[in-house]
Amino acid sequence: MTAVLGWAVAVCCLGYVGAAARLRTRGDAWSLARTASFCAGGAVVVAALSAPWDAWPPFTGHMAAHLALGMVAPLLLAVGRPVTLALRALPVAPRRALLGCVRSRAAAQLMWPPFAALVHTASLWALYRTPVLAAVHHRPWAHLLVSVHLLLSGLLFTFAVLAAEPVRHRTGTALRAGALLAASAAHGVLAKSLYATAPPGTAYRPDDLHAGSQLMYYGGDITGIALAVLLAHQWYAAGGRALHRERRHALGGARPGAAALRD
Amino acid sequence: MTGHGRSLRGGVLGGVGLAAFVDEVVFHQLLHWHHFYDKASSEAGLVSDGIFHAFGWLAMVSAVFLFADLRRRGTLARTAWSAGLCLGLGGFQLYDGTFQHKVLELHRIRYDVELAPYDWTWNTIAALFLIAGAVLLVRARGRR
């Protein structure tokens, strides 16, 4: 089953590269950095699903896989802006269907940053503070389901915070930063509490628990800072465009002829 | 458009971010005075620490971009910004040294030592930053 998922991710990456190539051949710009980021995200998903985690201390290995799936991969995939690319590259009929999905009220509600942050955070608390982790321990299917859920909730959260795709309406920077702050704080608190108290029903060794919880804490910090930088950069770039327009208008007001020529 | 208020707020964010950064790098990672989690902290202490830790680096990132924006617009008021920086630094350190360490009993400055001189030094430095911030703020207001 893991192999099927791995192949599905590989097909997504191939589709992405194909779509980007299609855009480029027809003369549209699509940055290589986005393509690289999306493919790196796919590689992280495959690596997290198939790495030999059994060789690691169990809790630390589990945490490394979940950090990769729930935080690192979503960040890299979201930076690739796959929905925007699909909307540009798809033929008319599927494009219209996708646009309908993306612009739907349900999508807007799901992508509302506080809701996405709540889903992301509640998933983690449910996993580590209820007997769920102990229950899925020796059930590969259930464990895979948890992994997929972490990836999806991470994707929802990252897409909501970055708001780089053309959804119904884009939420303001402050609300997205607030959601990021709340989710990061909750993540840090959970990581610290895991240092002292293992998830119910599990019997990890203390050193394993300590290493895993610190990995969660600092790993969460790093991805959180990366998200914050992307968010702040969006804000800075938007401010730059607004400033540029203001200055151009001011210039246009002084010299109407020049503005008319330029437009 | 006045850059006084925005410069001050940007400086405060930078100060809080810098204090959180120094706390993490110097006291947690380099000196190992602070423990990752000493297991004696109250739950309220953990929550307060979690919020301030996350707010610290978010403040740092925002401060850098706000600073760049103020420079770009040519509205950076340097004295007001420095006042904000000192107020943010001192304010965060005083909050950490009094409320978080003492009231919420979240970790100590250092373990297995006589704590009083550390507490006094910690909070005196915080107070000095606050006074410096207040003085700079008065000067920035006067210059406006």
mmCIF file of C-alpha atoms in Angstrom:
data_model
loop_
_atom_site.group_PDB
_atom_site.id
_atom_site.type_symbol
_atom_site.label_atom_id
_atom_site.label_comp_id
_atom_site.label_asym_id
_atom_site.label_seq_id
_atom_site.Cartn_x
_atom_site.Cartn_y
_atom_site.Cartn_z
ATOM 1 C CA MET A 1 0.000 0.000 0.000
ATOM 2 C CA THR A 2 2.895 2.307 0.823
ATOM 3 C CA ALA A 3 4.260 1.521 -2.651
ATOM 4 C CA VAL A 4 0.945 2.574 -4.247
ATOM 5 C CA LEU A 5 1.070 5.874 -2.371
ATOM 6 C CA GLY A 6 4.684 6.362 -3.394
ATOM 7 C CA TRP A 7 3.776 5.823 -7.039
ATOM 8 C CA ALA A 8 0.819 8.205 -6.730
ATOM 9 C CA VAL A 9 3.175 10.899 -5.428
ATOM 10 C CA ALA A 10 5.617 10.186 -8.275
ATOM 11 C CA VAL A 11 2.788 10.519 -10.820
ATOM 12 C CA CYS A 12 1.763 13.869 -9.255
ATOM 13 C CA CYS A 13 5.350 15.120 -9.576
ATOM 14 C CA LEU A 14 5.575 13.936 -13.192
ATOM 15 C CA GLY A 15 2.240 15.633 -13.942
ATOM 16 C CA TYR A 16 3.536 18.813 -12.335
ATOM 17 C CA VAL A 17 6.753 18.781 -14.365
ATOM 18 C CA GLY A 18 4.761 18.052 -17.541
ATOM 19 C CA ALA A 19 2.368 20.940 -16.877
ATOM 20 C CA ALA A 20 5.233 23.320 -16.130
ATOM 21 C CA ALA A 21 6.954 22.254 -19.371
ATOM 22 C CA ARG A 22 3.706 22.809 -21.275
ATOM 23 C CA LEU A 23 3.447 26.344 -19.914
ATOM 24 C CA ARG A 24 7.037 27.077 -20.821
ATOM 25 C CA THR A 25 6.720 25.770 -24.388
ATOM 26 C CA ARG A 26 3.720 28.023 -24.999
ATOM 27 C CA GLY A 27 5.759 30.941 -23.714
ATOM 28 C CA ASP A 28 4.330 31.414 -20.203
ATOM 29 C CA ALA A 29 6.660 31.812 -17.275
ATOM 30 C CA TRP A 30 6.750 29.201 -14.521
ATOM 31 C CA SER A 31 9.725 29.391 -12.208
ATOM 32 C CA LEU A 32 12.078 26.449 -11.869
ATOM 33 C CA ALA A 33 12.253 27.097 -8.122
ATOM 34 C CA ARG A 34 8.552 26.240 -7.762
ATOM 35 C CA THR A 35 9.011 23.062 -9.791
ATOM 36 C CA ALA A 36 12.040 22.081 -7.715
ATOM 37 C CA SER A 37 10.182 22.805 -4.469
ATOM 38 C CA PHE A 38 7.164 20.710 -5.456
ATOM 39 C CA CYS A 39 9.323 17.752 -6.524
ATOM 40 C CA ALA A 40 11.388 18.036 -3.318
ATOM 41 C CA GLY A 41 8.106 17.928 -1.374
ATOM 42 C CA GLY A 42 7.116 14.762 -3.229
ATOM 43 C CA ALA A 43 10.528 13.243 -2.472
ATOM 44 C CA VAL A 44 10.113 14.049 1.239
ATOM 45 C CA VAL A 45 6.710 12.282 1.282
ATOM 46 C CA VAL A 46 8.154 9.170 -0.378
ATOM 47 C CA ALA A 47 11.207 9.202 1.900
ATOM 48 C CA ALA A 48 9.071 9.597 5.035
ATOM 49 C CA LEU A 49 6.816 6.700 3.993
ATOM 50 C CA SER A 50 9.576 4.304 2.995
ATOM 51 C CA ALA A 51 12.640 5.161 5.122
ATOM 52 C CA PRO A 52 13.954 2.322 7.324
ATOM 53 C CA TRP A 53 12.566 3.877 10.516
ATOM 54 C CA ASP A 54 12.903 0.546 12.338
ATOM 55 C CA ALA A 55 16.616 1.249 12.663
ATOM 56 C CA TRP A 56 15.794 4.406 14.695
ATOM 57 C CA PRO A 57 14.678 4.586 18.310
ATOM 58 C CA PRO A 58 10.893 4.077 17.865
ATOM 59 C CA PHE A 59 9.546 7.431 19.115
ATOM 60 C CA THR A 60 12.257 9.546 17.486
ATOM 61 C CA GLY A 61 11.868 7.713 14.175
ATOM 62 C CA HIS A 62 8.108 8.097 14.347
ATOM 63 C CA MET A 63 8.492 11.816 15.083
ATOM 64 C CA ALA A 64 10.953 12.329 12.222
ATOM 65 C CA ALA A 65 8.515 10.682 9.782
ATOM 66 C CA HIS A 66 5.583 12.734 11.079
ATOM 67 C CA LEU A 67 7.530 15.990 11.012
ATOM 68 C CA ALA A 68 8.495 15.283 7.402
ATOM 69 C CA LEU A 69 4.931 14.380 6.381
ATOM 70 C CA GLY A 70 3.003 16.942 8.408
ATOM 71 C CA MET A 71 5.245 19.997 8.118
ATOM 72 C CA VAL A 72 8.235 19.807 5.754
ATOM 73 C CA ALA A 73 6.502 18.154 2.782
ATOM 74 C CA PRO A 74 3.387 20.406 2.934
ATOM 75 C CA LEU A 75 5.611 23.510 2.993
ATOM 76 C CA LEU A 76 7.592 22.406 -0.075
ATOM 77 C CA LEU A 77 4.459 21.265 -1.938
ATOM 78 C CA ALA A 78 2.585 24.507 -1.188
ATOM 79 C CA VAL A 79 5.486 26.671 -2.366
ATOM 80 C CA GLY A 80 5.132 24.879 -5.727
ATOM 81 C CA ARG A 81 1.557 26.298 -6.029
ATOM 82 C CA PRO A 82 0.206 23.170 -7.745
ATOM 83 C CA VAL A 83 -3.406 24.454 -7.974
ATOM 84 C CA THR A 84 -2.364 27.623 -9.784
ATOM 85 C CA LEU A 85 -0.269 25.565 -12.178
ATOM 86 C CA ALA A 86 -3.124 23.112 -12.820
ATOM 87 C CA LEU A 87 -5.528 25.992 -13.511
ATOM 88 C CA ARG A 88 -3.140 27.349 -16.110
ATOM 89 C CA ALA A 89 -2.189 24.069 -17.745
ATOM 90 C CA LEU A 90 -5.418 22.021 -17.806
ATOM 91 C CA PRO A 91 -7.783 21.902 -20.819
ATOM 92 C CA VAL A 92 -11.015 23.894 -20.500
ATOM 93 C CA ALA A 93 -13.422 21.256 -19.098
ATOM 94 C CA PRO A 94 -11.319 19.891 -16.199
ATOM 95 C CA ARG A 95 -10.063 23.399 -15.593
ATOM 96 C CA ARG A 96 -13.622 24.618 -15.105
ATOM 97 C CA ALA A 97 -14.329 21.733 -12.700
ATOM 98 C CA LEU A 98 -11.203 22.480 -10.662
ATOM 99 C CA LEU A 99 -12.025 26.179 -10.584
ATOM 100 C CA GLY A 100 -15.516 25.291 -9.317
ATOM 101 C CA CYS A 101 -13.956 23.260 -6.486
ATOM 102 C CA VAL A 102 -11.388 25.896 -5.568
ATOM 103 C CA ARG A 103 -13.931 28.717 -5.632
ATOM 104 C CA SER A 104 -16.579 26.776 -3.689
ATOM 105 C CA ARG A 105 -17.904 27.922 -0.337
ATOM 106 C CA ALA A 106 -16.761 24.625 1.233
ATOM 107 C CA ALA A 107 -13.164 25.208 0.123
ATOM 108 C CA ALA A 108 -13.265 28.721 1.521
ATOM 109 C CA GLN A 109 -14.524 27.420 4.871
ATOM 110 C CA LEU A 110 -11.903 24.651 5.002
ATOM 111 C CA MET A 111 -9.154 27.102 4.117
ATOM 112 C CA TRP A 112 -10.215 29.662 6.721
ATOM 113 C CA PRO A 113 -6.879 29.904 8.617
ATOM 114 C CA PRO A 114 -8.216 29.496 12.194
ATOM 115 C CA PHE A 115 -10.175 26.402 11.121
ATOM 116 C CA ALA A 116 -7.186 24.888 9.309
ATOM 117 C CA ALA A 117 -4.941 25.633 12.307
ATOM 118 C CA LEU A 118 -7.479 23.971 14.606
ATOM 119 C CA VAL A 119 -7.653 20.832 12.438
ATOM 120 C CA HIS A 120 -3.860 20.637 12.245
ATOM 121 C CA THR A 121 -3.401 21.145 15.994
ATOM 122 C CA ALA A 122 -6.302 18.931 17.092
ATOM 123 C CA SER A 123 -4.946 16.085 14.927
ATOM 124 C CA LEU A 124 -1.622 16.200 16.740
ATOM 125 C CA TRP A 125 -3.177 16.381 20.205
ATOM 126 C CA ALA A 126 -5.521 13.502 19.339
ATOM 127 C CA LEU A 127 -2.584 11.430 18.119
ATOM 128 C CA TYR A 128 -0.264 12.016 21.077
ATOM 129 C CA ARG A 129 -2.657 12.586 23.965
ATOM 130 C CA THR A 130 -5.171 9.779 23.351
ATOM 131 C CA PRO A 131 -4.433 6.031 22.978
ATOM 132 C CA VAL A 132 -4.440 6.420 19.149
ATOM 133 C CA LEU A 133 -0.652 6.162 18.810
ATOM 134 C CA ALA A 134 -0.539 2.967 20.898
ATOM 135 C CA ALA A 135 -3.466 1.538 18.913
ATOM 136 C CA VAL A 136 -1.880 2.027 15.480
ATOM 137 C CA HIS A 137 1.542 0.832 16.623
ATOM 138 C CA HIS A 138 1.386 -2.694 15.196
ATOM 139 C CA ARG A 139 -1.263 -2.098 12.546
ATOM 140 C CA PRO A 140 0.447 -0.985 9.322
ATOM 141 C CA TRP A 141 -2.860 -0.011 7.683
ATOM 142 C CA ALA A 142 -3.990 2.166 10.549
ATOM 143 C CA HIS A 143 -0.515 3.664 10.788
ATOM 144 C CA LEU A 144 -0.568 4.522 7.094
ATOM 145 C CA LEU A 145 -3.982 6.144 7.536
ATOM 146 C CA VAL A 146 -2.564 8.308 10.335
ATOM 147 C CA SER A 147 0.378 9.280 8.108
ATOM 148 C CA VAL A 148 -1.936 10.283 5.252
ATOM 149 C CA HIS A 149 -4.109 12.263 7.653
ATOM 150 C CA LEU A 150 -1.059 14.129 8.987
ATOM 151 C CA LEU A 151 0.030 14.949 5.441
ATOM 152 C CA LEU A 152 -3.454 16.184 4.486
ATOM 153 C CA SER A 153 -3.962 18.262 7.640
ATOM 154 C CA GLY A 154 -0.466 19.705 7.191
ATOM 155 C CA LEU A 155 -1.300 20.585 3.580
ATOM 156 C CA LEU A 156 -4.584 22.227 4.611
ATOM 157 C CA PHE A 157 -2.811 24.316 7.251
ATOM 158 C CA THR A 158 0.096 25.339 5.009
ATOM 159 C CA PHE A 159 -2.145 26.246 2.053
ATOM 160 C CA ALA A 160 -4.395 28.266 4.381
ATOM 161 C CA VAL A 161 -1.485 30.186 5.949
ATOM 162 C CA LEU A 162 0.272 30.897 2.654
ATOM 163 C CA ALA A 163 -2.969 31.595 0.729
ATOM 164 C CA ALA A 164 -0.978 31.511 -2.507
ATOM 165 C CA GLU A 165 -3.679 29.688 -4.503
ATOM 166 C CA PRO A 166 -6.668 31.468 -6.075
ATOM 167 C CA VAL A 167 -9.369 30.539 -3.531
ATOM 168 C CA ARG A 168 -12.698 32.333 -3.141
ATOM 169 C CA HIS A 169 -11.270 35.217 -1.164
ATOM 170 C CA ARG A 170 -7.862 35.665 0.337
ATOM 171 C CA THR A 171 -7.764 36.131 4.094
ATOM 172 C CA GLY A 172 -5.754 39.016 5.510
ATOM 173 C CA THR A 173 -2.137 38.700 6.581
ATOM 174 C CA ALA A 174 -2.915 39.362 10.257
ATOM 175 C CA LEU A 175 -5.407 36.488 10.526
ATOM 176 C CA ARG A 176 -3.014 34.104 8.793
ATOM 177 C CA ALA A 177 -0.127 35.200 11.043
ATOM 178 C CA GLY A 178 -2.397 34.744 14.086
ATOM 179 C CA ALA A 179 -3.310 31.218 13.000
ATOM 180 C CA LEU A 180 0.382 30.437 12.489
ATOM 181 C CA LEU A 181 1.220 31.817 15.941
ATOM 182 C CA ALA A 182 -1.535 29.822 17.669
ATOM 183 C CA ALA A 183 -0.691 26.568 15.890
ATOM 184 C CA SER A 184 3.055 27.000 16.554
ATOM 185 C CA ALA A 185 2.490 27.751 20.231
ATOM 186 C CA ALA A 186 0.237 24.691 20.612
ATOM 187 C CA HIS A 187 2.819 22.589 18.761
ATOM 188 C CA GLY A 188 5.591 23.757 21.102
ATOM 189 C CA VAL A 189 3.506 23.135 24.223
ATOM 190 C CA LEU A 190 2.639 19.609 23.042
ATOM 191 C CA ALA A 191 6.298 18.881 22.217
ATOM 192 C CA LYS A 192 7.428 20.006 25.676
ATOM 193 C CA SER A 193 4.714 18.016 27.400
ATOM 194 C CA LEU A 194 5.802 14.894 25.477
ATOM 195 C CA TYR A 195 9.276 15.351 26.987
ATOM 196 C CA ALA A 196 7.813 14.619 30.399
ATOM 197 C CA THR A 197 4.769 12.450 29.675
ATOM 198 C CA ALA A 198 4.694 9.749 26.986
ATOM 199 C CA PRO A 199 1.573 9.279 24.835
ATOM 200 C CA PRO A 200 -0.911 7.100 26.772
ATOM 201 C CA GLY A 201 -0.459 3.355 26.327
ATOM 202 C CA THR A 202 3.110 3.573 25.021
ATOM 203 C CA ALA A 203 6.328 2.573 26.777
ATOM 204 C CA TYR A 204 9.129 4.499 25.063
ATOM 205 C CA ARG A 205 12.498 4.768 26.788
ATOM 206 C CA PRO A 206 13.058 8.193 28.406
ATOM 207 C CA ASP A 207 16.043 9.085 26.186
ATOM 208 C CA ASP A 208 13.995 8.198 23.084
ATOM 209 C CA LEU A 209 11.109 10.306 24.369
ATOM 210 C CA HIS A 210 13.441 13.248 25.098
ATOM 211 C CA ALA A 211 15.106 13.108 21.678
ATOM 212 C CA GLY A 212 11.747 12.777 19.885
ATOM 213 C CA SER A 213 10.093 15.639 21.741
ATOM 214 C CA GLN A 214 13.057 17.957 21.126
ATOM 215 C CA LEU A 215 13.031 16.989 17.460
ATOM 216 C CA MET A 216 9.333 17.914 17.361
ATOM 217 C CA TYR A 217 9.948 21.220 19.175
ATOM 218 C CA TYR A 218 12.870 22.476 17.109
ATOM 219 C CA GLY A 219 11.626 20.939 13.866
ATOM 220 C CA GLY A 220 8.328 22.743 14.424
ATOM 221 C CA ASP A 221 10.246 25.979 15.060
ATOM 222 C CA ILE A 222 12.203 25.695 11.824
ATOM 223 C CA THR A 223 9.171 25.018 9.630
ATOM 224 C CA GLY A 224 7.225 27.705 11.511
ATOM 225 C CA ILE A 225 9.969 30.275 10.896
ATOM 226 C CA ALA A 226 10.096 29.270 7.228
ATOM 227 C CA LEU A 227 6.314 29.809 6.961
ATOM 228 C CA ALA A 228 6.611 33.157 8.757
ATOM 229 C CA VAL A 229 9.353 34.298 6.361
ATOM 230 C CA LEU A 230 7.236 33.320 3.335
ATOM 231 C CA LEU A 231 4.214 35.108 4.805
ATOM 232 C CA ALA A 232 6.215 38.246 5.638
ATOM 233 C CA HIS A 233 7.797 38.220 2.205
ATOM 234 C CA GLN A 234 4.328 38.074 0.582
ATOM 235 C CA TRP A 235 3.310 41.089 2.644
ATOM 236 C CA TYR A 236 6.516 42.938 1.735
ATOM 237 C CA ALA A 237 6.146 42.195 -1.984
ATOM 238 C CA ALA A 238 2.470 43.264 -1.989
ATOM 239 C CA GLY A 239 3.460 46.494 -0.220
ATOM 240 C CA GLY A 240 6.134 47.055 -2.861
ATOM 241 C CA ARG A 241 3.604 46.659 -5.684
ATOM 242 C CA ALA A 242 1.197 49.077 -3.967
ATOM 243 C CA LEU A 243 4.004 51.580 -3.445
ATOM 244 C CA HIS A 244 5.019 51.257 -7.075
ATOM 245 C CA ARG A 245 1.416 51.942 -8.202
ATOM 246 C CA GLU A 246 1.142 54.941 -5.865
ATOM 247 C CA ARG A 247 4.363 56.426 -7.219
ATOM 248 C CA ARG A 248 3.313 55.777 -10.806
ATOM 249 C CA HIS A 249 -0.059 57.453 -10.186
ATOM 250 C CA ALA A 250 1.652 60.393 -8.516
ATOM 251 C CA LEU A 251 3.912 60.662 -11.551
ATOM 252 C CA GLY A 252 0.962 60.196 -13.914
ATOM 253 C CA GLY A 253 -0.945 62.971 -12.107
ATOM 254 C CA ALA A 254 1.908 65.373 -12.737
ATOM 255 C CA ARG A 255 2.437 64.379 -16.347
ATOM 256 C CA PRO A 256 -0.796 62.999 -17.800
ATOM 257 C CA GLY A 257 0.698 62.658 -21.256
ATOM 258 C CA ALA A 258 3.452 60.367 -20.059
ATOM 259 C CA ALA A 259 0.996 58.137 -18.186
ATOM 260 C CA ALA A 260 -1.260 57.849 -21.229
ATOM 261 C CA LEU A 261 1.711 56.852 -23.376
ATOM 262 C CA ARG A 262 2.785 54.187 -20.895
ATOM 263 C CA ASP A 263 -0.672 52.657 -20.471
ATOM 264 C CA MET B 1 2.744 60.001 6.644
ATOM 265 C CA THR B 2 4.562 59.688 9.950
ATOM 266 C CA GLY B 3 6.850 56.750 10.543
ATOM 267 C CA HIS B 4 7.098 57.393 14.293
ATOM 268 C CA GLY B 5 4.415 54.942 15.435
ATOM 269 C CA ARG B 6 5.302 52.259 12.926
ATOM 270 C CA SER B 7 9.012 52.583 13.752
ATOM 271 C CA LEU B 8 8.270 52.273 17.468
ATOM 272 C CA ARG B 9 6.072 49.199 16.986
ATOM 273 C CA GLY B 10 8.617 47.626 14.643
ATOM 274 C CA GLY B 11 11.336 48.210 17.237
ATOM 275 C CA VAL B 12 9.234 46.616 20.003
ATOM 276 C CA LEU B 13 8.726 43.517 17.844
ATOM 277 C CA GLY B 14 12.464 43.427 17.142
ATOM 278 C CA GLY B 15 13.240 43.753 20.863
ATOM 279 C CA VAL B 16 10.910 40.931 21.875
ATOM 280 C CA GLY B 17 12.298 38.783 19.071
ATOM 281 C CA LEU B 18 15.892 39.548 20.020
ATOM 282 C CA ALA B 19 15.273 38.795 23.716
ATOM 283 C CA ALA B 20 13.647 35.460 22.824
ATOM 284 C CA PHE B 21 16.502 34.682 20.418
ATOM 285 C CA VAL B 22 19.225 35.468 22.971
ATOM 286 C CA ASP B 23 17.351 33.427 25.573
ATOM 287 C CA GLU B 24 17.215 30.442 23.252
ATOM 288 C CA VAL B 25 20.735 30.642 21.835
ATOM 289 C CA VAL B 26 22.774 31.807 24.822
ATOM 290 C CA PHE B 27 20.985 30.337 27.832
ATOM 291 C CA HIS B 28 19.527 27.166 26.313
ATOM 292 C CA GLN B 29 22.051 26.149 23.670
ATOM 293 C CA LEU B 30 25.431 27.662 24.609
ATOM 294 C CA LEU B 31 25.467 27.865 28.405
ATOM 295 C CA HIS B 32 22.943 25.064 29.035
ATOM 296 C CA TRP B 33 21.762 27.006 32.095
ATOM 297 C CA HIS B 34 18.131 26.633 31.089
ATOM 298 C CA HIS B 35 16.749 23.160 30.685
ATOM 299 C CA PHE B 36 14.573 22.158 27.753
ATOM 300 C CA TYR B 37 11.906 21.272 30.308
ATOM 301 C CA ASP B 38 12.614 20.782 34.009
ATOM 302 C CA LYS B 39 9.373 18.844 34.700
ATOM 303 C CA ALA B 40 8.646 21.110 37.657
ATOM 304 C CA SER B 41 6.978 23.785 35.531
ATOM 305 C CA SER B 42 3.265 24.407 35.923
ATOM 306 C CA GLU B 43 0.936 23.849 32.979
ATOM 307 C CA ALA B 44 0.174 27.560 32.798
ATOM 308 C CA GLY B 45 3.932 28.118 32.655
ATOM 309 C CA LEU B 46 4.277 25.753 29.713
ATOM 310 C CA VAL B 47 1.443 27.450 27.817
ATOM 311 C CA SER B 48 2.836 30.923 28.516
ATOM 312 C CA ASP B 49 6.298 29.770 27.433
ATOM 313 C CA GLY B 50 4.895 28.166 24.267
ATOM 314 C CA ILE B 51 3.050 31.326 23.260
ATOM 315 C CA PHE B 52 6.024 33.580 23.966
ATOM 316 C CA HIS B 53 8.486 31.283 22.259
ATOM 317 C CA ALA B 54 6.363 31.192 19.081
ATOM 318 C CA PHE B 55 5.619 34.919 19.339
ATOM 319 C CA GLY B 56 9.344 35.618 19.766
ATOM 320 C CA TRP B 57 10.463 34.293 16.412
ATOM 321 C CA LEU B 58 7.325 35.508 14.640
ATOM 322 C CA ALA B 59 8.124 38.982 16.058
ATOM 323 C CA MET B 60 11.711 38.696 14.864
ATOM 324 C CA VAL B 61 10.662 37.849 11.300
ATOM 325 C CA SER B 62 8.019 40.620 11.217
ATOM 326 C CA ALA B 63 10.504 43.131 12.637
ATOM 327 C CA VAL B 64 13.025 42.460 9.878
ATOM 328 C CA PHE B 65 10.434 42.901 7.116
ATOM 329 C CA LEU B 66 8.850 45.942 8.823
ATOM 330 C CA PHE B 67 12.308 47.523 9.072
ATOM 331 C CA ALA B 68 12.884 46.909 5.361
ATOM 332 C CA ASP B 69 9.461 48.414 4.595
ATOM 333 C CA LEU B 70 10.195 51.546 6.666
ATOM 334 C CA ARG B 71 13.541 51.972 4.883
ATOM 335 C CA ARG B 72 11.903 51.472 1.500
ATOM 336 C CA ARG B 73 9.318 54.160 2.221
ATOM 337 C CA GLY B 74 11.942 56.447 3.735
ATOM 338 C CA THR B 75 9.871 56.794 6.928
ATOM 339 C CA LEU B 76 12.172 55.044 9.393
ATOM 340 C CA ALA B 77 12.462 57.101 12.604
ATOM 341 C CA ARG B 78 15.687 55.713 14.050
ATOM 342 C CA THR B 79 15.340 56.998 17.623
ATOM 343 C CA ALA B 80 11.759 55.759 17.886
ATOM 344 C CA TRP B 81 12.834 52.396 16.488
ATOM 345 C CA SER B 82 15.694 52.113 19.014
ATOM 346 C CA ALA B 83 13.308 53.123 21.811
ATOM 347 C CA GLY B 84 10.979 50.315 20.732
ATOM 348 C CA LEU B 85 13.876 47.852 20.594
ATOM 349 C CA CYS B 86 14.928 48.652 24.187
ATOM 350 C CA LEU B 87 11.331 48.569 25.447
ATOM 351 C CA GLY B 88 10.705 45.226 23.746
ATOM 352 C CA LEU B 89 13.945 43.724 25.082
ATOM 353 C CA GLY B 90 13.429 44.979 28.625
ATOM 354 C CA GLY B 91 9.712 44.223 28.667
ATOM 355 C CA PHE B 92 10.140 40.652 27.532
ATOM 356 C CA GLN B 93 13.048 40.014 29.895
ATOM 357 C CA LEU B 94 11.154 41.488 32.860
ATOM 358 C CA TYR B 95 8.067 39.408 32.000
ATOM 359 C CA ASP B 96 10.280 36.320 31.723
ATOM 360 C CA GLY B 97 12.198 37.078 34.929
ATOM 361 C CA THR B 98 9.229 37.929 37.126
ATOM 362 C CA PHE B 99 5.976 36.473 35.820
ATOM 363 C CA GLN B 100 7.237 33.360 34.016
ATOM 364 C CA HIS B 101 10.068 32.416 36.398
ATOM 365 C CA LYS B 102 8.432 33.383 39.682
ATOM 366 C CA VAL B 103 4.641 33.452 39.395
ATOM 367 C CA LEU B 104 4.240 30.584 36.921
ATOM 368 C CA GLU B 105 7.353 28.804 38.268
ATOM 369 C CA LEU B 106 8.532 28.059 34.763
ATOM 370 C CA HIS B 107 12.223 27.019 34.725
ATOM 371 C CA ARG B 108 14.914 28.969 36.602
ATOM 372 C CA ILE B 109 17.789 30.998 35.214
ATOM 373 C CA ARG B 110 20.304 28.433 36.497
ATOM 374 C CA TYR B 111 20.143 25.274 38.559
ATOM 375 C CA ASP B 112 22.113 24.135 41.627
ATOM 376 C CA VAL B 113 23.331 27.645 42.470
ATOM 377 C CA GLU B 114 22.283 30.451 44.795
ATOM 378 C CA LEU B 115 19.552 31.960 42.627
ATOM 379 C CA ALA B 116 19.164 35.474 44.103
ATOM 380 C CA PRO B 117 22.170 37.156 42.372
ATOM 381 C CA TYR B 118 21.059 35.709 39.022
ATOM 382 C CA ASP B 119 17.497 36.927 39.511
ATOM 383 C CA TRP B 120 18.667 40.398 40.527
ATOM 384 C CA THR B 121 21.069 40.676 37.585
ATOM 385 C CA TRP B 122 18.433 39.404 35.155
ATOM 386 C CA ASN B 123 15.732 41.809 36.287
ATOM 387 C CA THR B 124 18.091 44.778 36.736
ATOM 388 C CA ILE B 125 19.252 44.409 33.130
ATOM 389 C CA ALA B 126 15.586 44.277 32.123
ATOM 390 C CA ALA B 127 14.870 47.480 34.086
ATOM 391 C CA LEU B 128 17.898 49.240 32.536
ATOM 392 C CA PHE B 129 16.653 48.397 29.049
ATOM 393 C CA LEU B 130 13.196 49.729 29.951
ATOM 394 C CA ILE B 131 14.672 52.986 31.311
ATOM 395 C CA ALA B 132 16.868 53.400 28.217
ATOM 396 C CA GLY B 133 13.801 52.763 26.051
ATOM 397 C CA ALA B 134 11.770 55.365 27.956
ATOM 398 C CA VAL B 135 14.556 57.973 27.647
ATOM 399 C CA LEU B 136 14.901 57.316 23.905
ATOM 400 C CA LEU B 137 11.124 57.524 23.510
ATOM 401 C CA VAL B 138 11.015 60.943 25.179
ATOM 402 C CA ARG B 139 13.846 62.129 22.895
ATOM 403 C CA ALA B 140 12.102 60.699 19.826
ATOM 404 C CA ARG B 141 8.852 62.484 20.783
ATOM 405 C CA GLY B 142 10.779 65.742 21.285
ATOM 406 C CA ARG B 143 12.413 65.424 17.872
ATOM 407 C CA ARG B 144 9.169 64.795 16.040
#
